[in-house]
């Protein structure tokens, strides 16, 4: 008689949601309190690594709201990059 070992629980989705939220909170801290746009931009970029949704779902099969959240996140990163470039070239 063979007994099947129970599969360990996958804690990745919960971990990713927590880390995604922490990265967004940390970037807000850098923007609002430290006025450090470069660090906020890089922290937001790192936050994209922690996709808060199910990562095994291909992009084409994701719901529209998930695509919108991730695209807005990416647009915020590009907006911060534009602010950095504008500040650099206007000095």
Coordinates of C-alpha atoms in Angstrom, one line a residue:
X1 CA 0.0 0.0 0.0
X2 CA 1.4 3.3 -1.1
X3 CA 0.5 6.4 0.8
X4 CA 0.5 9.7 -1.1
X5 CA 2.5 12.4 0.6
X6 CA 0.4 15.6 1.1
X7 CA 1.6 18.4 -1.1
X8 CA 3.0 21.4 0.7
X9 CA 0.9 24.5 0.5
X10 CA 2.0 27.0 -2.1
X11 CA 2.5 30.3 -0.2
X12 CA 3.7 32.2 -3.2
X13 CA 0.4 34.1 -4.0
X14 CA 0.1 35.5 -0.5
X15 CA 3.7 36.4 -0.3
X16 CA 3.6 38.1 -3.7
X17 CA 0.6 40.2 -2.7
X18 CA 2.2 41.3 0.6
X19 CA 5.5 42.2 -1.1
X20 CA 3.7 44.0 -4.0
X21 CA 1.8 46.1 -1.4
X22 CA 5.0 46.8 0.6
X23 CA 6.9 47.9 -2.5
X24 CA 4.0 50.3 -3.4
X25 CA 3.9 51.6 0.1
X26 CA 7.7 52.0 0.2
X27 CA 7.7 53.9 -3.1
X28 CA 4.9 56.2 -1.7
X29 CA 7.0 56.9 1.3
X30 CA 10.0 57.8 -0.9
X31 CA 7.8 60.2 -3.0
X32 CA 5.8 61.8 -0.2
X33 CA 8.3 62.1 2.6
X34 CA 11.8 61.9 1.1
X35 CA 11.0 63.5 -2.2
X36 CA 13.3 60.9 -3.8
X37 CA 11.9 60.2 -7.3
X38 CA 14.7 57.9 -8.4
X39 CA 14.4 55.6 -5.5
X40 CA 10.6 55.6 -5.7
X41 CA 10.8 54.7 -9.4
X42 CA 13.2 51.8 -8.8
X43 CA 11.1 50.5 -5.9
X44 CA 8.0 50.5 -8.1
X45 CA 9.9 48.7 -10.8
X46 CA 11.0 46.0 -8.3
X47 CA 7.4 45.8 -7.2
X48 CA 6.4 44.5 -10.6
X49 CA 8.4 41.4 -9.9
X50 CA 5.9 40.5 -7.3
X51 CA 2.8 40.1 -9.6
X52 CA -0.1 40.2 -7.1
X53 CA -2.2 38.0 -9.4
X54 CA -1.9 34.3 -10.4
X55 CA 1.4 34.2 -12.3
X56 CA 0.6 31.0 -14.0
X57 CA -2.2 32.6 -16.0
X58 CA -0.9 33.9 -19.4
X59 CA -1.2 37.5 -20.2
X60 CA -3.8 36.9 -23.0
X61 CA -6.1 35.0 -20.6
X62 CA -6.0 37.5 -17.7
X63 CA -9.1 39.6 -16.9
X64 CA -9.1 43.2 -18.1
X65 CA -8.8 44.7 -14.6
X66 CA -5.6 42.7 -13.9
X67 CA -4.1 44.0 -17.2
X68 CA -5.2 47.5 -16.3
X69 CA -3.6 47.4 -12.8
X70 CA -0.3 46.2 -14.2
X71 CA -0.3 48.6 -17.1
X72 CA -1.1 51.6 -14.9
X73 CA 1.7 50.4 -12.6
X74 CA 4.1 50.4 -15.5
X75 CA 2.9 53.8 -16.7
X76 CA 3.6 55.3 -13.3
X77 CA 7.2 54.0 -13.6
X78 CA 7.5 55.7 -17.0
X79 CA 6.0 58.9 -15.6
X80 CA 8.6 59.0 -12.8
X81 CA 11.3 58.4 -15.4
X82 CA 10.0 61.3 -17.4
X83 CA 10.0 63.5 -14.3
X84 CA 13.6 62.5 -13.6
X85 CA 14.7 63.2 -17.2
X86 CA 12.8 66.6 -17.2
X87 CA 14.5 67.6 -13.9
X88 CA 17.9 66.5 -15.1
X89 CA 17.8 68.4 -18.4
X90 CA 16.2 71.6 -17.0
X91 CA 19.0 72.2 -14.5

